[in-house]
């Protein structure tokens, strides 16, 4: 045979005992009258069984003097999980006669039963298994499914009304012993099934009424909370409306300021742009003029350079020709020195050569004005060859000097050209730098304008959003105003209805008082009629004077006859009037018997 777990057996036994004690308590309470006190034996046995159930699997805690094992620890934890249990815990702590934690736990169980919330408190405690593990072992009844079953059974105790006196009772020294004789069946229990059915029906009705009462209480509390929340929301809406109005005013002022600043910034930027445009146009014009002048100077210098280079090329050619001519002249001089007299043909050739030299010299004279004198001297000194050679040497020297001068002029021209180029490059670089600076300024201004446009767009978007919020707030304020008007109208209608009700109540009170007076008068009239039975009415011819004032009847003093006593009065003396529900006007009453007077025609009235 498999050995059963002793803790499981203990849990099952405690569960069965709890079922028996709860069932016996409910049945005996219903038969007893359902209002129990602390001396009732089934109730005492129920608390003993609950104490055993809560003590099952409880951990032993060490203290300074001894080991402590009590159920007050987990029960004290309930007030942290269930806020409504704070009142019970506080009242248990304040009880003067309790000294031990076990006594406080017993008092707590009794107060929870009187509140009909023991099942709710223990259900909150069972749900928090991680917190219960500090007080109970893992195999304890409160940590297993049997604890949830017991909590479900405790819900049935809500049908019992318990009136327990905890203050004067000695709960510290009670001995918790279970009396099993109370749960044994008897013959009387077998014959009471019909009574149990009736009691169950009554219990169901009571449970229904209590549940309905709880629901009504919850709906009332929710309605109160809703009314409070609506009032708070109304006050918050009013405050938010005021804040929104102030914000709208501030935003409008900021909008006006921003618009004025925006217009000023636009004016400044437009003026600055116009000034920069004028400056840029002037600088462009000056740059164009300076560029044209520099181009002209460059073209002129280039042209001069070309001319100088052409002149140099011509001079070089001429120098080559002169050098060749010098060699030829030297050869001719040698030949002439050798064969002056012998070769006339050579002289003719020399003359032809001299003619050619003349032509060349003429061409050179046309090209160079400086070389004209030398060519004339050469033409004059043709005849004499010896003089011509010296003259040619002199002219060669002059040509060399001129060539040097031309080279110097060319060098100076090249230096001036380089200077002009350098100045032109410097000027162009400075102009390019200024142009780049202006372009940067223009780009910066364009970026500033873009930023201002974006900022303006953002401001317009914010303004549009604020306008939308203002429109929403206006709509909400209009709705609130409409609700206020409806509320005021309802209040006025309520006041009017209250006034009408008060007027009707006052009218009813007045009618009741007048009816009571009229009833009294009618009773007096009946008594007077009884007393005046047998009297005879006075004839109209004999009644010539009023009974009270003793004045003669006339048009102004008409006769009023009493039905009961037969007396005749004038209209001035019969001033007593009585309102009747059957007649719209009050009627005149006799002064002696309070009966209704009848108006008659006097003898002298037609």
JSON list of C-alpha atoms in Angstrom, two decimals, residues 30 34 192-205:
[
{"chain": "A", "resi": 30, "resn": "UNK", "atom": "CA", "xyz": [-31.10, 29.98, 10.86]},
{"chain": "A", "resi": 34, "resn": "UNK", "atom": "CA", "xyz": [-29.62, 34.33, 12.70]},
{"chain": "A", "resi": 192, "resn": "UNK", "atom": "CA", "xyz": [-36.15, 18.90, 9.40]},
{"chain": "A", "resi": 193, "resn": "UNK", "atom": "CA", "xyz": [-35.71, 18.87, 5.61]},
{"chain": "A", "resi": 194, "resn": "UNK", "atom": "CA", "xyz": [-38.80, 20.96, 4.91]},
{"chain": "A", "resi": 195, "resn": "UNK", "atom": "CA", "xyz": [-37.65, 23.50, 7.46]},
{"chain": "A", "resi": 196, "resn": "UNK", "atom": "CA", "xyz": [-34.24, 23.56, 5.75]},
{"chain": "A", "resi": 197, "resn": "UNK", "atom": "CA", "xyz": [-35.90, 24.22, 2.40]},
{"chain": "A", "resi": 198, "resn": "UNK", "atom": "CA", "xyz": [-37.83, 27.15, 3.85]},
{"chain": "A", "resi": 199, "resn": "UNK", "atom": "CA", "xyz": [-34.72, 28.45, 5.57]},
{"chain": "A", "resi": 200, "resn": "UNK", "atom": "CA", "xyz": [-32.78, 28.14, 2.29]},
{"chain": "A", "resi": 201, "resn": "UNK", "atom": "CA", "xyz": [-35.49, 30.14, 0.48]},
{"chain": "A", "resi": 202, "resn": "UNK", "atom": "CA", "xyz": [-35.36, 32.83, 3.18]},
{"chain": "A", "resi": 203, "resn": "UNK", "atom": "CA", "xyz": [-31.56, 32.86, 2.94]},
{"chain": "A", "resi": 204, "resn": "UNK", "atom": "CA", "xyz": [-31.73, 33.24, -0.82]},
{"chain": "A", "resi": 205, "resn": "UNK", "atom": "CA", "xyz": [-34.10, 36.18, -0.44]}
]
